[in-house]
């Protein structure tokens, strides 16, 4: 069997009131792994992370990094990051998401990820979110279920933000230092 | 696209700001008259529309008497319109002068025409309210952005007091280049921030020759410069998950007091 290395399977941005702001899915690549990821399945997965955030929040006061939230099976694991404003970033990692380019890269699928491996990805996402807030056309209250009357979609529609999330999701690999 | 894909990195060197301090000051100064002009012009335009609408209704009523086809409908409408004109009769007579004025003159004449001892127009209550909402909304959005950007490498505030401290120390230095001088709280949701030398007010002065009312007039005019900072505080708190109302006031010129009432606060 061909060696596989981890890739990002999904990125979720979740608002302060646990409303989904943006979900990006990234299909696995390589022969035998072509089936598309199911949007509903992944939104359930992201949903399952919220309780873990909630449970860990009281005794975690310093730092954004919530590390590994939970591992679903031997392939799929979820990592979380909480911004000071209550926005949650979740990255779902597929341990066999892409074919390993080198024998070295193939080992991470077996050895597992270090916690710091995802830090650059989270930092890039946080930067993207901050840039989104610096966009005058983005009104944060339009994406807050308590401030809006409902009806309209609360999801982020900014093409630049979505493109940046896509870029982060595709560019990350274990051991990367900057995205 | 020729734009480089890499975003410029966020630097947190607050000691070395990238925006000229004077530019920010001028912006803060210019915001208030801007909001005032917008409000007054909108007010004048709204009044003009109302008057035009009224005129058209009156015209329609007189015109509709000739064809008798829609008798039942027009009679119903007519009584409605009559009611409107009766109740607004006094108002429309008074406002007709402002409604005809448009554009640049609107800014001066839409205000009540009341002058202070210094010769500056005083805003009437409805304009003041409009200016307040406009500036507060601007500040709110700015506060939301600032808190996301500058709380990035700070510990997460877990209590409301922590959030207020973040505003007193970090945010205030960023925007006004000094810390809040005094923070009082009743530990039940009300916080009072006092800045003994609030930057936007620090260059204002009271004309002592103008008599005893000069101080009051000066404070009334300075008051409008506190709406935007109040909005910034409200936006920052909302970013940190605290719903609050913020009221800025000044009792003496360089001093500013902001009273923050969080939701569910007990006096």
CSV table of C-alpha atoms in Angstrom, one decimal:
chain,number,residue,atom,x,y,z
A,1,UNK,CA,0.0,0.0,0.0
A,2,UNK,CA,1.1,3.4,-0.9
A,3,UNK,CA,2.2,5.7,2.0
A,4,UNK,CA,-0.2,8.5,2.9
A,5,UNK,CA,0.4,11.7,4.7
A,6,UNK,CA,-2.0,14.0,6.6
A,7,UNK,CA,-4.0,16.8,5.1
A,8,UNK,CA,-6.7,19.1,6.2
A,9,UNK,CA,-10.1,17.7,5.5
A,10,UNK,CA,-12.3,20.6,6.7
A,11,UNK,CA,-12.0,24.0,8.2
A,12,UNK,CA,-14.9,25.4,10.3
A,13,UNK,CA,-15.3,28.9,11.5
A,14,UNK,CA,-17.9,29.0,14.3
A,15,UNK,CA,-19.4,32.2,15.7
A,16,UNK,CA,-19.7,33.3,19.3
A,17,UNK,CA,-23.2,31.9,19.6
A,18,UNK,CA,-22.2,28.6,18.1
A,19,UNK,CA,-23.5,29.6,14.7
A,20,UNK,CA,-21.6,28.3,11.7
A,21,UNK,CA,-19.9,31.2,9.9
A,22,UNK,CA,-18.0,29.3,7.3
A,23,UNK,CA,-17.2,25.6,6.5
A,24,UNK,CA,-14.7,24.6,3.8
A,25,UNK,CA,-14.2,21.0,2.8
A,26,UNK,CA,-11.1,19.6,1.1
A,27,UNK,CA,-11.3,16.3,-0.6
A,28,UNK,CA,-8.7,13.7,-0.2
A,29,UNK,CA,-6.5,13.2,-3.2
A,30,UNK,CA,-4.8,10.1,-4.7
A,31,UNK,CA,-6.1,6.9,-6.2
A,32,UNK,CA,-8.7,5.1,-4.0
A,33,UNK,CA,-9.5,8.2,-2.0
A,34,UNK,CA,-11.5,10.1,-4.5
A,35,UNK,CA,-14.9,10.1,-2.9
A,36,UNK,CA,-16.2,13.6,-2.0
A,37,UNK,CA,-16.6,14.7,1.6
A,38,UNK,CA,-20.1,14.9,2.8
A,39,UNK,CA,-21.0,18.4,3.9
A,40,UNK,CA,-23.7,17.2,6.4
A,41,UNK,CA,-21.3,14.7,8.0
A,42,UNK,CA,-18.7,17.3,8.5
A,43,UNK,CA,-21.1,19.9,9.9
A,44,UNK,CA,-22.1,17.3,12.5
A,45,UNK,CA,-18.5,16.7,13.3
A,46,UNK,CA,-17.9,20.4,13.8
A,47,UNK,CA,-21.0,20.5,16.0
A,48,UNK,CA,-19.7,17.7,18.1
A,49,UNK,CA,-16.6,19.8,18.9
A,50,UNK,CA,-18.7,22.6,20.5
A,51,UNK,CA,-19.3,20.8,23.8
A,52,UNK,CA,-15.5,20.1,24.1
A,53,UNK,CA,-14.8,23.8,23.8
A,54,UNK,CA,-17.5,24.5,26.4
A,55,UNK,CA,-16.1,21.9,28.8
A,56,UNK,CA,-12.5,23.1,28.5
A,57,UNK,CA,-13.2,26.8,28.6
A,58,UNK,CA,-13.3,27.3,32.4
A,59,UNK,CA,-9.9,25.8,33.1
A,60,UNK,CA,-8.2,27.1,30.0
A,61,UNK,CA,-7.7,30.8,30.4
A,62,UNK,CA,-4.4,31.5,28.6
A,63,UNK,CA,-3.7,30.9,25.0
A,64,UNK,CA,-6.0,30.2,22.1
A,65,UNK,CA,-4.9,26.7,21.3
A,66,UNK,CA,-7.2,24.0,22.4
A,67,UNK,CA,-5.1,21.3,20.8
A,68,UNK,CA,-6.7,18.0,19.9
A,69,UNK,CA,-10.4,18.1,20.6
A,70,UNK,CA,-11.2,14.5,19.7
A,71,UNK,CA,-10.2,11.8,17.3
A,72,UNK,CA,-13.1,10.2,15.5
A,73,UNK,CA,-11.3,7.2,14.2
A,74,UNK,CA,-7.8,6.4,13.0
A,75,UNK,CA,-8.1,8.9,10.1
A,76,UNK,CA,-10.2,11.8,11.2
A,77,UNK,CA,-9.2,14.1,14.1
A,78,UNK,CA,-10.3,17.6,15.1
A,79,UNK,CA,-8.2,20.4,16.4
A,80,UNK,CA,-9.5,23.6,17.9
A,81,UNK,CA,-8.5,27.2,18.5
A,82,UNK,CA,-10.6,29.8,20.3
A,83,UNK,CA,-10.3,33.6,19.6
A,84,UNK,CA,-10.7,36.1,22.4
A,85,UNK,CA,-14.0,37.2,20.9
A,86,UNK,CA,-15.5,33.7,21.2
A,87,UNK,CA,-15.1,32.8,17.6
A,88,UNK,CA,-14.0,29.1,17.3
A,89,UNK,CA,-11.7,27.8,14.5
A,90,UNK,CA,-11.8,24.0,14.0
A,91,UNK,CA,-9.5,22.1,11.7
A,92,UNK,CA,-10.4,18.6,10.8
A,93,UNK,CA,-7.4,16.6,9.8
A,94,UNK,CA,-7.5,13.5,7.7
A,95,UNK,CA,-4.4,11.4,8.6
A,96,UNK,CA,-4.5,9.8,5.1
A,97,UNK,CA,-5.6,12.8,3.1
A,98,UNK,CA,-2.9,12.8,0.4
A,99,UNK,CA,-0.2,10.6,-1.0
A,100,UNK,CA,3.1,10.9,0.8
A,101,UNK,CA,5.6,12.8,-1.3
A,102,UNK,CA,8.6,11.4,0.6
A,103,UNK,CA,9.1,8.5,2.9
A,104,UNK,CA,9.7,11.0,5.7
A,105,UNK,CA,6.2,12.5,5.2
A,106,UNK,CA,4.7,9.0,5.2
A,107,UNK,CA,5.8,8.4,8.7
A,108,UNK,CA,3.6,11.2,10.2
A,109,UNK,CA,0.5,9.2,9.4
A,110,UNK,CA,1.7,6.5,11.7
A,111,UNK,CA,3.5,8.6,14.3
A,112,UNK,CA,0.7,11.2,14.6
A,113,UNK,CA,0.8,14.9,14.6
A,114,UNK,CA,2.5,17.1,17.2
A,115,UNK,CA,0.2,19.8,18.7
A,116,UNK,CA,2.3,22.6,17.3
A,117,UNK,CA,2.0,21.2,13.8
A,118,UNK,CA,-1.3,23.0,13.2
A,119,UNK,CA,-0.4,26.3,14.8
A,120,UNK,CA,0.7,28.0,11.6
A,121,UNK,CA,-2.6,27.0,10.0
A,122,UNK,CA,-4.6,28.5,12.9
A,123,UNK,CA,-2.6,31.6,12.9
A,124,UNK,CA,-3.2,32.1,9.2
A,125,UNK,CA,-6.9,31.6,9.7
A,126,UNK,CA,-6.9,34.1,12.6
A,127,UNK,CA,-5.1,36.6,10.3
A,128,UNK,CA,-7.7,36.0,7.6
A,129,UNK,CA,-10.5,36.5,10.1
A,130,UNK,CA,-9.0,39.8,11.4
A,131,UNK,CA,-8.6,41.0,7.8
A,132,UNK,CA,-12.3,40.1,7.3
A,133,UNK,CA,-13.2,42.4,10.2
A,134,UNK,CA,-11.2,45.1,8.7
A,135,UNK,CA,-13.3,44.9,5.6
A,136,UNK,CA,-15.8,47.8,5.8
A,137,UNK,CA,-18.4,45.7,3.9
A,138,UNK,CA,-18.4,43.1,6.6
A,139,UNK,CA,-20.8,43.9,9.4
A,140,UNK,CA,-20.3,41.5,12.3
A,141,UNK,CA,-23.8,42.0,13.6
A,142,UNK,CA,-25.2,40.7,10.4
A,143,UNK,CA,-23.6,37.3,11.3
A,144,UNK,CA,-24.9,37.2,14.8
A,145,UNK,CA,-28.1,35.2,15.4
A,146,UNK,CA,-28.9,37.4,18.4
A,147,UNK,CA,-28.5,40.7,16.6
A,148,UNK,CA,-30.4,39.7,13.4
A,149,UNK,CA,-34.0,38.9,13.2
A,150,UNK,CA,-33.3,35.7,11.3
A,151,UNK,CA,-34.1,34.8,7.8
A,152,UNK,CA,-31.0,35.8,6.0
A,153,UNK,CA,-28.0,33.5,5.9
A,154,UNK,CA,-25.4,34.2,8.7
A,155,UNK,CA,-22.6,32.6,6.7
A,156,UNK,CA,-19.6,34.6,5.7
A,157,UNK,CA,-19.8,35.6,2.0
A,158,UNK,CA,-16.6,37.5,1.6
A,159,UNK,CA,-14.8,36.0,-1.4
A,160,UNK,CA,-11.4,37.0,-0.2
A,161,UNK,CA,-11.9,35.3,3.2
A,162,UNK,CA,-13.2,32.1,1.5
A,163,UNK,CA,-10.3,32.1,-0.9
A,164,UNK,CA,-7.9,32.6,2.0
A,165,UNK,CA,-9.4,29.7,3.9
A,166,UNK,CA,-9.1,27.5,0.8
A,167,UNK,CA,-5.5,28.5,0.4
A,168,UNK,CA,-4.7,27.6,4.1
A,169,UNK,CA,-6.5,24.3,3.8
A,170,UNK,CA,-4.5,23.3,0.7
A,171,UNK,CA,-1.2,24.7,1.7
A,172,UNK,CA,-0.9,23.1,5.1
A,173,UNK,CA,1.3,20.0,5.6
A,174,UNK,CA,2.8,18.5,8.8
A,175,UNK,CA,5.9,20.4,9.9
A,176,UNK,CA,5.1,23.5,7.9
A,177,UNK,CA,6.3,26.7,9.6
A,178,UNK,CA,4.5,29.4,7.8
A,179,UNK,CA,1.4,29.5,5.6
B,1,UNK,CA,-3.9,38.9,-10.2
B,2,UNK,CA,-0.7,40.7,-9.6
B,3,UNK,CA,-1.4,40.9,-5.9
B,4,UNK,CA,0.9,38.8,-3.8
B,5,UNK,CA,-0.9,35.9,-2.1
B,6,UNK,CA,0.9,36.3,1.2
B,7,UNK,CA,-0.9,38.7,3.6
B,8,UNK,CA,1.3,41.2,5.4
B,9,UNK,CA,2.0,39.8,8.8
B,10,UNK,CA,0.1,41.3,11.8
B,11,UNK,CA,2.6,43.1,14.0
B,12,UNK,CA,1.7,43.9,17.5
B,13,UNK,CA,4.3,46.6,18.1
B,14,UNK,CA,2.0,49.1,19.7
B,15,UNK,CA,4.9,51.4,20.7
B,16,UNK,CA,5.6,52.0,17.0
B,17,UNK,CA,2.2,52.9,15.5
B,18,UNK,CA,1.8,52.8,11.8
B,19,UNK,CA,-0.8,55.6,11.6
B,20,UNK,CA,0.2,59.2,12.3
B,21,UNK,CA,-1.3,60.2,15.6
B,22,UNK,CA,-2.3,63.6,14.3
B,23,UNK,CA,-4.2,62.0,11.4
B,24,UNK,CA,-6.2,60.0,13.9
B,25,UNK,CA,-6.9,63.1,15.9
B,26,UNK,CA,-8.1,65.0,12.8
B,27,UNK,CA,-10.3,62.1,11.9
B,28,UNK,CA,-11.8,62.1,15.4
B,29,UNK,CA,-12.3,65.8,15.2
B,30,UNK,CA,-13.9,65.7,11.8
B,31,UNK,CA,-16.2,62.9,12.5
B,32,UNK,CA,-18.5,64.9,14.7
B,33,UNK,CA,-19.3,67.7,12.3
B,34,UNK,CA,-19.6,65.1,9.6
B,35,UNK,CA,-22.2,63.2,11.5
B,36,UNK,CA,-24.0,66.4,12.3
B,37,UNK,CA,-24.1,67.4,8.6
B,38,UNK,CA,-25.3,64.0,7.5
B,39,UNK,CA,-28.0,64.0,10.1
B,40,UNK,CA,-29.2,67.5,9.3
B,41,UNK,CA,-29.2,66.9,5.6
B,42,UNK,CA,-31.2,63.6,6.0
B,43,UNK,CA,-33.6,65.4,8.2
B,44,UNK,CA,-34.1,68.2,5.7
B,45,UNK,CA,-34.6,65.6,2.9
B,46,UNK,CA,-37.1,63.6,4.9
B,47,UNK,CA,-39.0,66.8,5.7
B,48,UNK,CA,-39.0,67.7,2.0
B,49,UNK,CA,-40.4,64.3,1.1
B,50,UNK,CA,-43.1,64.5,3.7
B,51,UNK,CA,-44.1,67.9,2.5
B,52,UNK,CA,-44.2,66.8,-1.1
B,53,UNK,CA,-46.2,63.8,-0.2
B,54,UNK,CA,-48.7,66.0,1.7
B,55,UNK,CA,-49.0,68.3,-1.2
B,56,UNK,CA,-49.6,65.5,-3.6
B,57,UNK,CA,-52.3,64.1,-1.3
B,58,UNK,CA,-54.1,67.4,-1.2
B,59,UNK,CA,-53.8,67.8,-4.9
B,60,UNK,CA,-55.2,64.2,-5.4
B,61,UNK,CA,-58.1,64.9,-3.2
B,62,UNK,CA,-59.1,68.0,-5.1
B,63,UNK,CA,-58.5,66.3,-8.4
B,64,UNK,CA,-60.5,63.2,-7.5
B,65,UNK,CA,-63.7,65.1,-7.0
B,66,UNK,CA,-64.2,65.5,-10.7
B,67,UNK,CA,-64.4,61.8,-11.7
B,68,UNK,CA,-67.1,60.1,-9.5
B,69,UNK,CA,-66.0,56.6,-10.4
B,70,UNK,CA,-64.0,55.7,-7.2
B,71,UNK,CA,-66.4,57.5,-4.8
B,72,UNK,CA,-66.2,55.1,-1.9
B,73,UNK,CA,-62.4,54.7,-2.0
B,74,UNK,CA,-61.6,58.4,-2.3
B,75,UNK,CA,-63.9,59.4,0.5
B,76,UNK,CA,-62.0,57.0,2.8
B,77,UNK,CA,-58.7,58.3,1.6
B,78,UNK,CA,-59.8,61.8,1.8
B,79,UNK,CA,-60.8,61.6,5.5
B,80,UNK,CA,-57.4,60.0,6.2
B,81,UNK,CA,-55.5,62.7,4.5
B,82,UNK,CA,-57.6,65.3,6.2
B,83,UNK,CA,-56.7,63.9,9.6
B,84,UNK,CA,-53.0,63.9,8.7
B,85,UNK,CA,-53.1,67.5,7.6
B,86,UNK,CA,-55.1,68.6,10.7
B,87,UNK,CA,-52.7,67.0,13.1
B,88,UNK,CA,-49.6,68.1,11.3
B,89,UNK,CA,-50.9,71.5,10.4
B,90,UNK,CA,-48.9,73.4,12.9
B,91,UNK,CA,-45.8,71.3,12.2
B,92,UNK,CA,-45.9,71.7,8.5
B,93,UNK,CA,-46.3,75.4,8.6
B,94,UNK,CA,-43.3,75.7,10.8
B,95,UNK,CA,-41.2,73.2,8.9
B,96,UNK,CA,-41.9,74.5,5.4
B,97,UNK,CA,-39.0,76.9,5.7
B,98,UNK,CA,-36.6,74.1,6.3
B,99,UNK,CA,-38.0,71.7,3.7
B,100,UNK,CA,-37.5,74.1,0.9
B,101,UNK,CA,-33.9,74.6,1.8
B,102,UNK,CA,-31.7,71.9,0.3
B,103,UNK,CA,-28.1,71.1,0.0
B,104,UNK,CA,-25.4,73.1,1.7
B,105,UNK,CA,-27.7,75.7,3.3
B,106,UNK,CA,-29.6,72.8,4.9
B,107,UNK,CA,-26.8,72.2,7.3
B,108,UNK,CA,-27.1,75.7,8.8
B,109,UNK,CA,-30.8,76.3,8.7
B,110,UNK,CA,-32.1,72.9,9.7
B,111,UNK,CA,-30.6,73.4,13.2
B,112,UNK,CA,-32.9,75.3,15.5
B,113,UNK,CA,-31.1,78.5,14.9
B,114,UNK,CA,-30.3,78.8,18.5
B,115,UNK,CA,-26.8,80.2,19.1
B,116,UNK,CA,-24.5,79.9,22.0
B,117,UNK,CA,-22.8,82.9,23.5
B,118,UNK,CA,-19.8,82.0,21.3
B,119,UNK,CA,-21.8,82.3,18.2
B,120,UNK,CA,-21.9,78.6,17.3
B,121,UNK,CA,-25.2,76.9,16.4
B,122,UNK,CA,-26.6,74.5,19.1
B,123,UNK,CA,-28.1,71.3,17.9
B,124,UNK,CA,-31.7,70.7,18.8
B,125,UNK,CA,-32.7,67.5,20.5
B,126,UNK,CA,-33.7,65.4,17.5
B,127,UNK,CA,-30.5,66.3,15.6
B,128,UNK,CA,-28.4,65.6,18.7
B,129,UNK,CA,-30.1,62.2,18.9
B,130,UNK,CA,-29.4,61.5,15.2
B,131,UNK,CA,-25.8,62.5,15.6
B,132,UNK,CA,-25.5,60.3,18.7
B,133,UNK,CA,-26.9,57.2,16.9
B,134,UNK,CA,-24.6,57.8,13.9
B,135,UNK,CA,-21.4,58.3,15.9
B,136,UNK,CA,-22.2,55.5,18.3
B,137,UNK,CA,-22.8,53.1,15.4
B,138,UNK,CA,-19.5,54.2,13.8
B,139,UNK,CA,-17.7,53.7,17.1
B,140,UNK,CA,-19.4,50.3,17.6
B,141,UNK,CA,-18.1,48.9,14.4
B,142,UNK,CA,-14.6,50.3,15.0
B,143,UNK,CA,-14.6,48.8,18.5
B,144,UNK,CA,-15.5,45.4,17.2
B,145,UNK,CA,-12.7,45.5,14.7
B,146,UNK,CA,-10.2,46.8,17.2
B,147,UNK,CA,-10.9,44.2,19.8
B,148,UNK,CA,-10.5,41.4,17.2
B,149,UNK,CA,-7.3,42.8,16.0
B,150,UNK,CA,-5.6,43.7,19.2
B,151,UNK,CA,-6.8,41.0,21.6
B,152,UNK,CA,-5.1,38.4,19.4
B,153,UNK,CA,-2.1,37.9,21.6
B,154,UNK,CA,-3.7,38.7,25.0
B,155,UNK,CA,-5.0,36.3,27.5
B,156,UNK,CA,-8.7,35.7,27.1
B,157,UNK,CA,-10.8,37.8,29.5
B,158,UNK,CA,-13.0,35.5,31.6
B,159,UNK,CA,-14.8,38.0,33.7
B,160,UNK,CA,-16.5,41.3,32.8
B,161,UNK,CA,-13.9,43.0,35.0
B,162,UNK,CA,-11.1,41.5,32.9
B,163,UNK,CA,-12.7,42.8,29.7
B,164,UNK,CA,-13.1,46.3,31.2
B,165,UNK,CA,-9.4,46.2,32.3
B,166,UNK,CA,-8.5,45.3,28.7
B,167,UNK,CA,-10.3,48.4,27.6
B,168,UNK,CA,-8.8,50.7,30.2
B,169,UNK,CA,-5.3,49.5,29.6
B,170,UNK,CA,-4.8,48.2,26.1
B,171,UNK,CA,-7.5,49.7,24.0
B,172,UNK,CA,-7.3,53.1,25.5
B,173,UNK,CA,-3.5,53.3,24.9
B,174,UNK,CA,-4.1,52.3,21.3
B,175,UNK,CA,-6.7,54.9,20.6
B,176,UNK,CA,-6.0,57.7,23.0
B,177,UNK,CA,-2.3,57.0,23.9
B,178,UNK,CA,-2.9,56.9,27.6
B,179,UNK,CA,-4.5,54.6,30.2
B,180,UNK,CA,-7.8,55.3,31.9
B,181,UNK,CA,-7.0,57.0,35.2
B,182,UNK,CA,-9.7,55.6,37.4
B,183,UNK,CA,-12.0,52.6,37.3
B,184,UNK,CA,-14.8,52.2,39.7
B,185,UNK,CA,-17.2,49.4,39.9
B,186,UNK,CA,-20.0,48.3,42.2
B,187,UNK,CA,-19.2,44.6,41.4
B,188,UNK,CA,-22.8,44.2,40.1
B,189,UNK,CA,-22.3,45.2,36.5
B,190,UNK,CA,-21.8,48.9,36.6
B,191,UNK,CA,-18.4,50.4,35.8
B,192,UNK,CA,-17.3,54.0,35.7
B,193,UNK,CA,-14.2,54.9,33.8
B,194,UNK,CA,-12.7,58.3,34.4
B,195,UNK,CA,-10.0,59.9,32.2
B,196,UNK,CA,-8.7,63.0,33.8
B,197,UNK,CA,-7.2,64.3,30.6
B,198,UNK,CA,-9.2,62.8,27.8
B,199,UNK,CA,-7.4,63.3,24.6
B,200,UNK,CA,-10.1,64.6,22.3
B,201,UNK,CA,-11.1,67.1,25.0
B,202,UNK,CA,-7.6,68.1,26.0
B,203,UNK,CA,-7.4,70.9,23.5
B,204,UNK,CA,-10.7,72.4,24.2
B,205,UNK,CA,-11.1,75.5,26.4
B,206,UNK,CA,-13.8,77.6,28.0
B,207,UNK,CA,-14.2,81.2,27.0
B,208,UNK,CA,-14.0,82.9,30.4
B,209,UNK,CA,-15.1,86.3,29.0
B,210,UNK,CA,-18.4,84.9,27.9
B,211,UNK,CA,-19.8,84.8,31.3
B,212,UNK,CA,-21.0,82.1,33.7
B,213,UNK,CA,-22.8,80.1,31.0
B,214,UNK,CA,-19.7,79.6,28.9
B,215,UNK,CA,-18.6,76.5,30.8
B,216,UNK,CA,-22.0,74.9,30.3
B,217,UNK,CA,-22.0,75.7,26.6
B,218,UNK,CA,-18.5,74.3,26.2
B,219,UNK,CA,-19.5,71.1,27.9
B,220,UNK,CA,-22.6,70.8,25.8
B,221,UNK,CA,-20.5,71.1,22.7
B,222,UNK,CA,-17.8,68.8,24.0
B,223,UNK,CA,-20.4,66.2,24.8
B,224,UNK,CA,-20.8,65.3,21.1
B,225,UNK,CA,-17.1,64.3,21.0
B,226,UNK,CA,-17.8,61.6,23.6
B,227,UNK,CA,-20.3,59.7,21.5
B,228,UNK,CA,-17.8,58.0,19.2
B,229,UNK,CA,-15.5,56.8,22.1
B,230,UNK,CA,-18.6,55.5,23.9
B,231,UNK,CA,-19.4,53.5,20.8
B,232,UNK,CA,-15.9,52.2,20.6
B,233,UNK,CA,-16.2,50.9,24.2
B,234,UNK,CA,-19.6,49.4,23.5
B,235,UNK,CA,-18.3,47.6,20.3
B,236,UNK,CA,-15.2,46.3,22.1
B,237,UNK,CA,-17.3,44.9,25.0
B,238,UNK,CA,-19.7,43.3,22.5
B,239,UNK,CA,-16.7,41.7,20.8
B,240,UNK,CA,-15.7,40.3,24.1
B,241,UNK,CA,-19.2,38.9,24.6
B,242,UNK,CA,-20.6,41.6,27.0
B,243,UNK,CA,-23.7,43.5,26.1
B,244,UNK,CA,-23.6,46.9,27.7
B,245,UNK,CA,-24.8,50.5,27.3
B,246,UNK,CA,-22.1,53.2,27.6
B,247,UNK,CA,-22.8,56.8,28.5
B,248,UNK,CA,-20.1,59.4,28.1
B,249,UNK,CA,-20.3,62.6,30.0
B,250,UNK,CA,-18.0,65.4,31.0
B,251,UNK,CA,-18.3,67.6,34.1
B,252,UNK,CA,-15.3,69.7,33.4
B,253,UNK,CA,-13.5,70.1,30.2
B,254,UNK,CA,-10.5,67.8,29.9
B,255,UNK,CA,-12.1,65.2,32.1
B,256,UNK,CA,-14.4,62.5,30.6
B,257,UNK,CA,-16.4,59.9,32.4
B,258,UNK,CA,-17.8,56.8,30.8
B,259,UNK,CA,-20.5,54.9,32.6
B,260,UNK,CA,-20.8,51.3,31.5
B,261,UNK,CA,-24.0,49.4,32.4
B,262,UNK,CA,-23.7,45.7,31.5
B,263,UNK,CA,-26.9,43.9,30.7
B,264,UNK,CA,-28.6,42.7,33.9
B,265,UNK,CA,-26.7,45.1,36.1
B,266,UNK,CA,-28.1,46.1,39.4
B,267,UNK,CA,-27.7,49.6,40.7
